[in-house]
Amino acid sequence: VKVARYEASERLRNERLVQRDSSLADRRKQWEEILPDFERKRKSAQCLNLCWRGIPTNLRVHVWQKCIGNQLRITQGMYDIFRQHARVAREKMEAEGESADGGGNDHLLGSEGSLRIVDKDLPRTFAELGFFHEGGPL
């Protein structure tokens, strides 16, 4: 009886994986059709539905760039500079024995002070995404 249950469970799991792979391939194909004419199709029901269903990993960089844009015209050099500022602020905070989720960061200027709440806020804001939880890739 246990073997039969296990085999049925495995069949169901394999069917779901095949269905998910098929759905992913279908979404990828639809995104590849939308991207060349994104500005015209960005508010279409199809595009909005695809956003909610998920963007395939290999297309995320392209889709996000088109969805968000770059109104501030931030260059790679500017990004690298601000990333370094954030790294230095975090290292200073950790060297002084402060955690990113605790208080006592009054010495940080401007938005750098917000570093203390980012680690606490991400898992709460995106509770369904393990990406931001303890032990996740970040």
PDB file of C-alpha atoms in Angstrom, residues 1 3-5 12-13 31 39 49 57-58 73 76 86-87 89 98 104 106 110 117 119 131:
ATOM      1  CA  VAL A   1       0.000   0.000   0.000  1.00  0.00           C
ATOM      2  CA  VAL A   3       4.608   1.645  -2.380  1.00  0.00           C
ATOM      3  CA  ALA A   4       1.449   2.338  -4.376  1.00  0.00           C
ATOM      4  CA  ARG A   5       0.939   5.666  -2.559  1.00  0.00           C
ATOM      5  CA  LEU A  12       1.531  13.434  -9.618  1.00  0.00           C
ATOM      6  CA  ARG A  13       4.744  15.321  -8.814  1.00  0.00           C
ATOM      7  CA  TRP A  31       7.427  37.554 -23.397  1.00  0.00           C
ATOM      8  CA  GLU A  39       6.016  50.311 -25.205  1.00  0.00           C
ATOM      9  CA  ASN A  49      -1.231  38.873 -16.729  1.00  0.00           C
ATOM     10  CA  THR A  57      14.542  34.112 -14.972  1.00  0.00           C
ATOM     11  CA  ASN A  58      16.440  34.480 -18.237  1.00  0.00           C
ATOM     12  CA  ARG A  73      19.597  58.178 -16.274  1.00  0.00           C
ATOM     13  CA  GLN A  76      26.810  51.880 -14.433  1.00  0.00           C
ATOM     14  CA  ALA A  86      26.216  51.397   0.855  1.00  0.00           C
ATOM     15  CA  ARG A  87      28.874  48.734   1.388  1.00  0.00           C
ATOM     16  CA  ALA A  89      28.086  52.223   5.521  1.00  0.00           C
ATOM     17  CA  GLU A  98      25.398  47.281  15.279  1.00  0.00           C
ATOM     18  CA  GLY A 104      21.664  53.108  17.189  1.00  0.00           C
ATOM     19  CA  ASP A 106      21.891  57.869  14.187  1.00  0.00           C
ATOM     20  CA  GLY A 110      20.403  60.461   5.031  1.00  0.00           C
ATOM     21  CA  ILE A 117      15.530  48.324   8.562  1.00  0.00           C
ATOM     22  CA  ASP A 119      16.967  43.333   6.397  1.00  0.00           C
ATOM     23  CA  PHE A 131      14.854  34.743  -1.498  1.00  0.00           C
TER      24      PHE A 131
END
